[in-house]
Tab-separated table of C-alpha atoms in Angstrom:
chain	number	residue	atom	x	y	z
M	82	MET	CA	0.000	0.000	0.000
M	83	LEU	CA	1.312	3.410	-1.009
M	84	GLU	CA	0.116	5.993	1.527
M	85	ILE	CA	0.257	9.781	1.163
M	86	ARG	CA	-0.420	11.492	4.486
M	87	ASP	CA	-0.885	15.189	5.372
M	88	VAL	CA	1.376	16.376	2.566
M	89	ASN	CA	1.870	20.135	2.296
M	90	LYS	CA	4.036	21.910	-0.255
M	91	THR	CA	4.791	25.581	-0.792
M	92	TYR	CA	6.852	27.482	-3.327
M	93	GLY	CA	7.848	30.642	-1.510
M	94	THR	CA	4.610	32.098	-0.207
M	95	ARG	CA	2.415	30.078	-2.594
M	96	GLN	CA	0.728	27.008	-1.124
M	97	VAL	CA	0.456	24.388	-3.869
M	98	LEU	CA	-0.582	21.332	-1.793
M	99	THR	CA	-2.628	21.413	1.405
M	100	ASP	CA	-3.068	18.355	3.645
M	101	VAL	CA	-3.082	15.872	0.772
M	102	ASN	CA	-4.178	12.399	1.910
M	103	PHE	CA	-4.921	9.297	-0.164
M	104	ASP	CA	-3.869	5.672	-0.669
M	105	VAL	CA	-2.881	3.701	-3.751
M	106	ALA	CA	-3.838	0.104	-3.012
M	107	PRO	CA	-1.932	-2.913	-4.367
M	108	GLY	CA	-3.576	-4.560	-7.331
M	109	ARG	CA	-5.781	-1.553	-8.037
M	110	MET	CA	-5.746	1.209	-10.621
M	111	THR	CA	-6.095	4.627	-9.001
M	112	GLY	CA	-7.049	7.507	-11.279
M	113	PHE	CA	-5.718	10.918	-10.245
M	114	VAL	CA	-7.620	13.748	-11.896
M	115	GLY	CA	-7.694	17.526	-11.713
M	116	GLY	CA	-7.373	20.584	-13.912
M	117	ASN	CA	-4.114	22.203	-14.986
M	118	GLY	CA	-2.225	23.460	-11.939
M	119	ALA	CA	-4.352	21.411	-9.532
M	120	GLY	CA	-1.311	19.718	-7.963
M	121	LYS	CA	-1.194	16.312	-9.668
M	122	THR	CA	2.347	16.472	-11.018
M	123	THR	CA	3.699	18.053	-7.827
M	124	THR	CA	2.156	15.221	-5.797
M	125	MET	CA	3.631	12.600	-8.120
M	126	ARG	CA	7.080	14.167	-7.920
M	127	ILE	CA	6.871	14.149	-4.132
M	128	ILE	CA	5.960	10.446	-4.185
M	129	LEU	CA	9.003	9.826	-6.381
M	130	GLY	CA	11.318	11.876	-4.186
M	131	VAL	CA	12.025	14.441	-6.880
M	132	LEU	CA	10.503	17.115	-4.631
M	133	ASN	CA	10.509	17.357	-0.847
M	134	THR	CA	7.437	18.079	1.242
M	135	ASN	CA	7.190	20.937	3.723
M	136	THR	CA	5.283	18.560	5.979
M	137	GLY	CA	3.724	15.131	5.572
M	138	THR	CA	4.904	11.641	4.679
M	139	VAL	CA	4.843	9.118	1.844
M	140	THR	CA	5.102	5.487	2.937
M	141	LEU	CA	5.065	2.089	1.244
M	142	ASP	CA	3.686	-0.822	3.276
M	143	GLY	CA	4.022	1.249	6.437
M	144	HIS	CA	7.602	2.507	6.133
M	145	ARG	CA	9.009	5.743	4.780
M	146	LEU	CA	10.279	5.504	1.247
M	147	THR	CA	14.019	5.176	0.733
M	148	PRO	CA	16.010	5.673	-2.493
M	149	GLU	CA	16.219	1.880	-2.745
M	150	ASP	CA	12.422	1.615	-2.531
M	151	ARG	CA	12.040	4.148	-5.313
M	152	ARG	CA	14.330	2.118	-7.577
M	153	ARG	CA	11.474	-0.380	-7.639
M	154	PHE	CA	9.059	2.268	-8.952
M	155	GLY	CA	8.155	2.746	-12.574
M	156	TYR	CA	7.572	6.370	-13.583
M	157	MET	CA	6.313	7.892	-16.797
M	158	PRO	CA	6.560	11.697	-16.869
M	159	GLU	CA	4.179	13.814	-18.905
M	160	GLU	CA	7.175	15.273	-20.751
M	161	ARG	CA	9.148	13.052	-23.134
M	162	GLY	CA	12.056	11.567	-21.182
M	163	LEU	CA	13.796	9.176	-23.581
M	164	TYR	CA	17.050	9.628	-25.482
M	165	PRO	CA	15.809	10.743	-28.915
M	166	LYS	CA	18.630	9.259	-31.009
M	167	MET	CA	18.710	5.819	-29.380
M	168	LYS	CA	16.828	2.939	-30.987
M	169	VAL	CA	13.711	1.809	-29.157
M	170	GLU	CA	14.881	-1.678	-28.166
M	171	GLU	CA	18.413	-0.514	-27.421
M	172	GLN	CA	17.048	2.119	-25.056
M	173	LEU	CA	14.742	-0.264	-23.198
M	174	VAL	CA	17.540	-2.790	-22.735
M	175	TYR	CA	19.801	-0.026	-21.436
M	176	LEU	CA	17.195	1.109	-18.898
M	177	ALA	CA	16.599	-2.448	-17.667
M	178	ARG	CA	20.359	-2.959	-17.303
M	179	LEU	CA	20.526	0.180	-15.149
M	180	HIS	CA	18.135	-1.593	-12.761
M	181	GLY	CA	20.451	-4.591	-12.474
M	182	TYR	CA	19.046	-6.939	-15.096
M	183	THR	CA	21.361	-9.157	-17.081
M	184	THR	CA	21.585	-8.428	-20.796
M	185	GLU	CA	19.555	-11.554	-21.543
M	186	ALA	CA	16.786	-10.674	-19.076
M	187	ALA	CA	16.771	-7.041	-20.223
M	188	ARG	CA	16.364	-8.102	-23.850
M	189	ARG	CA	13.566	-10.489	-22.902
M	190	ASN	CA	11.651	-7.819	-20.975
M	191	ALA	CA	12.190	-5.240	-23.712
M	192	GLY	CA	11.098	-7.639	-26.440
M	193	ASP	CA	7.933	-8.661	-24.608
M	194	LEU	CA	6.883	-5.044	-24.062
M	195	ILE	CA	7.718	-4.021	-27.612
M	196	GLU	CA	5.446	-6.741	-28.963
M	197	ARG	CA	2.631	-6.132	-26.484
M	198	LEU	CA	2.637	-2.388	-27.147
M	199	GLY	CA	2.636	-2.798	-30.916
M	200	LEU	CA	6.150	-1.484	-31.533
M	201	GLY	CA	7.552	-4.614	-33.168
M	202	GLU	CA	8.146	-2.954	-36.524
M	203	ARG	CA	9.772	0.051	-34.848
M	204	ARG	CA	12.152	-1.715	-32.464
M	205	ASN	CA	15.225	-0.600	-34.441
M	206	ASP	CA	14.003	2.930	-35.141
M	207	ALA	CA	15.358	5.958	-33.303
M	208	VAL	CA	12.861	7.355	-30.819
M	209	GLU	CA	12.915	10.777	-32.504
M	210	SER	CA	11.721	9.202	-35.776
M	211	LEU	CA	8.569	7.753	-34.191
M	212	SER	CA	5.142	9.328	-34.304
M	213	LEU	CA	4.013	10.998	-31.089
M	214	GLY	CA	1.733	8.059	-30.335
M	215	ASN	CA	4.541	5.536	-30.764
M	216	GLN	CA	6.850	7.684	-28.662
M	217	GLN	CA	4.211	7.493	-25.946
M	218	ARG	CA	4.127	3.700	-26.222
M	219	ALA	CA	7.916	3.610	-25.950
M	220	GLN	CA	7.746	5.871	-22.895
M	221	ILE	CA	5.282	3.486	-21.245
M	222	ALA	CA	7.539	0.528	-22.076
M	223	ALA	CA	10.441	2.379	-20.425
M	224	ALA	CA	8.406	2.715	-17.216
M	225	LEU	CA	7.648	-1.017	-17.201
M	226	VAL	CA	10.828	-2.676	-18.491
M	227	HIS	CA	12.308	-3.302	-15.018
M	228	ASP	CA	9.134	-4.975	-13.678
M	229	PRO	CA	8.366	-2.209	-11.164
M	230	GLU	CA	6.513	-2.950	-7.943
M	231	VAL	CA	4.754	0.452	-8.032
M	232	LEU	CA	3.693	2.420	-11.117
M	233	ILE	CA	3.304	6.219	-11.296
M	234	LEU	CA	2.119	7.445	-14.691
M	235	ASP	CA	1.551	11.092	-15.635
M	236	GLU	CA	-0.850	11.382	-18.603
M	237	PRO	CA	-0.048	7.931	-20.068
M	238	PHE	CA	-2.802	8.152	-22.716
M	239	SER	CA	-1.810	11.513	-24.174
M	240	GLY	CA	-1.440	11.331	-27.949
M	241	LEU	CA	-2.791	7.778	-28.258
M	242	ASP	CA	-5.526	6.831	-30.704
M	243	PRO	CA	-8.421	4.666	-29.414
M	244	LEU	CA	-6.829	1.380	-30.509
M	245	ALA	CA	-3.534	2.296	-28.837
M	246	VAL	CA	-5.415	3.252	-25.671
M	247	ASP	CA	-6.952	-0.226	-25.552
M	248	VAL	CA	-3.513	-1.823	-25.942
M	249	VAL	CA	-2.007	0.298	-23.156
M	250	VAL	CA	-5.018	-0.274	-20.888
M	251	GLY	CA	-4.519	-4.027	-21.257
M	252	VAL	CA	-0.842	-3.792	-20.319
M	253	LEU	CA	-1.525	-1.589	-17.276
M	254	LYS	CA	-4.364	-3.801	-16.044
M	255	ASP	CA	-2.057	-6.802	-16.189
M	256	ARG	CA	0.477	-4.904	-14.099
M	257	ALA	CA	-2.181	-4.119	-11.507
M	258	LEU	CA	-3.379	-7.734	-11.495
M	259	SER	CA	0.176	-8.764	-10.616
M	260	GLY	CA	-0.287	-6.826	-7.355
M	261	ALA	CA	1.328	-3.483	-8.150
M	262	PRO	CA	-0.258	-0.244	-6.909
M	263	VAL	CA	-0.857	1.861	-10.041
M	264	LEU	CA	-1.425	5.631	-9.892
M	265	PHE	CA	-2.129	7.423	-13.152
M	266	SER	CA	-3.251	10.924	-14.026
M	267	SER	CA	-5.260	11.818	-17.093
M	268	HIS	CA	-7.404	14.612	-18.492
M	269	GLN	CA	-9.361	12.005	-20.493
M	270	LEU	CA	-12.117	11.356	-17.979
M	271	ASP	CA	-13.859	8.731	-20.105
M	272	ILE	CA	-10.696	6.596	-20.009
M	273	VAL	CA	-10.254	7.136	-16.278
M	274	GLU	CA	-13.862	6.100	-15.672
M	275	ARG	CA	-13.396	2.920	-17.695
M	276	LEU	CA	-10.022	1.987	-16.226
M	277	CYS	CA	-9.804	3.055	-12.589
M	278	ASP	CA	-10.815	1.044	-9.534
M	279	ASP	CA	-10.286	4.023	-7.229
M	280	LEU	CA	-10.415	7.735	-7.886
M	281	VAL	CA	-8.750	10.803	-6.393
M	282	ILE	CA	-9.900	14.275	-7.485
M	283	ILE	CA	-7.666	17.234	-6.662
M	284	ALA	CA	-8.331	20.961	-7.174
M	285	GLY	CA	-6.409	23.944	-5.860
M	286	GLY	CA	-3.935	21.646	-4.144
M	287	THR	CA	-6.570	19.925	-1.969
M	288	ILE	CA	-8.256	16.545	-2.313
M	289	ARG	CA	-11.930	17.088	-3.136
M	290	ALA	CA	-13.016	13.452	-3.539
M	291	ASN	CA	-11.359	10.127	-2.814
M	292	GLY	CA	-12.668	6.559	-2.878
M	293	SER	CA	-13.622	3.651	-5.065
M	294	ARG	CA	-15.225	4.514	-8.375
M	295	GLU	CA	-18.520	2.890	-7.449
M	296	ALA	CA	-18.604	4.405	-3.963
M	297	LEU	CA	-18.103	7.895	-5.374
M	298	ARG	CA	-20.779	7.345	-8.007
M	299	ALA	CA	-23.179	6.183	-5.299
M	300	GLU	CA	-22.265	9.109	-3.032
M	301	HIS	CA	-22.907	11.674	-5.747
M	302	SER	CA	-25.938	9.991	-7.247
M	303	ARG	CA	-29.240	11.795	-7.390
M	304	LEU	CA	-32.639	10.260	-7.987
M	305	ARG	CA	-32.383	10.531	-11.765
M	306	TYR	CA	-34.191	8.111	-14.043
M	307	GLU	CA	-34.566	7.338	-17.722
M	308	LEU	CA	-38.041	6.484	-18.984
M	309	ILE	CA	-38.872	5.186	-22.471
M	310	THR	CA	-42.503	4.458	-23.267
M	311	SER	CA	-44.581	3.647	-26.308
M	312	GLY	CA	-46.611	6.830	-25.872
M	313	ASP	CA	-45.969	10.507	-25.253
M	314	ALA	CA	-44.366	11.137	-21.863
M	315	GLY	CA	-45.283	14.834	-21.766
M	316	TRP	CA	-47.509	14.233	-18.730
M	317	LEU	CA	-44.293	13.962	-16.669
M	318	ARG	CA	-43.989	17.755	-16.667
M	319	GLU	CA	-47.032	17.915	-14.382
M	320	ALA	CA	-46.117	14.959	-12.147
M	321	PRO	CA	-45.628	15.962	-8.466
M	322	GLY	CA	-42.057	15.776	-7.173
M	323	ILE	CA	-40.603	15.428	-10.664
M	324	THR	CA	-38.206	17.697	-12.602
M	325	VAL	CA	-37.812	16.858	-16.295
M	326	VAL	CA	-34.190	17.139	-17.427
M	327	ASP	CA	-34.614	15.996	-21.043
M	328	PHE	CA	-37.627	15.018	-23.092
M	329	ASP	CA	-38.383	13.777	-26.609
M	330	GLY	CA	-41.738	12.124	-27.236
M	331	GLY	CA	-41.686	8.795	-25.435
M	332	PHE	CA	-38.240	9.426	-23.953
M	333	ALA	CA	-37.714	11.353	-20.737
M	334	LEU	CA	-34.867	11.920	-18.317
M	335	PHE	CA	-36.056	13.215	-14.964
M	336	ASP	CA	-35.070	13.885	-11.349
M	337	ALA	CA	-37.351	12.749	-8.535
M	338	ASP	CA	-37.690	14.327	-5.100
M	339	SER	CA	-38.084	10.853	-3.560
M	340	GLU	CA	-38.175	7.144	-4.401
M	341	ALA	CA	-41.940	7.273	-3.889
M	342	ALA	CA	-42.303	9.975	-6.552
M	343	ALA	CA	-40.234	7.894	-8.981
M	344	GLN	CA	-42.381	4.809	-8.338
M	345	ASP	CA	-45.525	6.901	-8.942
M	346	VAL	CA	-44.082	7.791	-12.348
M	347	LEU	CA	-43.533	4.116	-13.157
M	348	ARG	CA	-47.080	3.179	-12.143
M	349	THR	CA	-48.527	6.008	-14.234
M	350	ALA	CA	-46.378	5.100	-17.235
M	351	VAL	CA	-47.468	1.440	-17.068
M	352	SER	CA	-51.102	2.477	-16.864
M	353	ARG	CA	-50.703	4.630	-19.996
M	354	GLY	CA	-48.943	2.109	-22.236
M	355	ASP	CA	-45.931	-0.151	-22.719
M	356	VAL	CA	-42.772	0.772	-20.794
M	357	ALA	CA	-39.577	-0.181	-22.629
M	358	THR	CA	-37.139	1.281	-20.086
M	359	PHE	CA	-37.303	2.589	-16.543
M	360	ALA	CA	-33.837	2.776	-15.015
M	361	PRO	CA	-31.831	4.881	-12.538
M	362	GLN	CA	-29.005	6.912	-14.051
M	363	ARG	CA	-25.646	7.005	-12.242
M	364	PRO	CA	-23.489	10.131	-12.618
M	365	THR	CA	-20.493	10.015	-14.936
M	366	LEU	CA	-17.018	10.848	-13.712
M	367	ALA	CA	-17.191	14.116	-15.640
M	368	GLU	CA	-20.359	15.061	-13.737
M	369	ILE	CA	-18.802	14.149	-10.374
M	370	PHE	CA	-15.662	16.110	-11.265
M	371	LYS	CA	-17.640	19.231	-12.097
M	372	GLU	CA	-19.662	18.921	-8.886
M	373	VAL	CA	-16.747	18.523	-6.458
M	374	ILE	CA	-14.468	21.227	-7.856
M	375	LYS	CA	-17.100	23.990	-7.699
């Protein structure tokens, strides 16, 4: 378990992190989201030891992180961090060797990642000659080539097309399933919602929401329902305790003041004709994000 506790950070008189607390659990994907300047990258750099805290601690399995612990981390910065003129495979082997792998083991790890990430035809190309998307895949491979026990990824999906995203998601999920805590930031909330087990939302240097994806969706849920009927659902506008959010003929999206009001709608709809759909609507991550950073 990676634990961030009461972390504060200032630059001069500017407070950039205030009492930041959250966990990254082993075997789980934790999405870390926030707007530009919210404090994501600063927090990640503190976890990695690149920056010091003013106060607060970062621990792994109950003990403070040491430089040796951090050698077992895999990190992917938002900025490109590879040697541009080195060939892809050559670079990955070099990075694995820096972590103590034999040449044979380094080549095996590099080769496996190159194939899994769809870089097989580019293994002997210089990094600078790759497209931005393939450079991103190579950057992800560099973070994984030494079999890290903890993964910290800053915007890993930036520049990737949808097919590449699916490939990378598969690789990262496998890493989490092996037991590694995985923390990743992203502005692409649809990907975060699909991928994360747990979610941390930061704004203005403070944590605004923190918990499992489903727990946060339940916490921020309202009594919103979708109704699809064979007839015209315009009568909903006059139903007591109901606020229509969207409407189009037999389709309606509405908020209810209570469960009883929602059940009254269902009974009325059934009495008026066939009901194809009556279902509660859970908030999306984008909706939760907008709500908690207000």
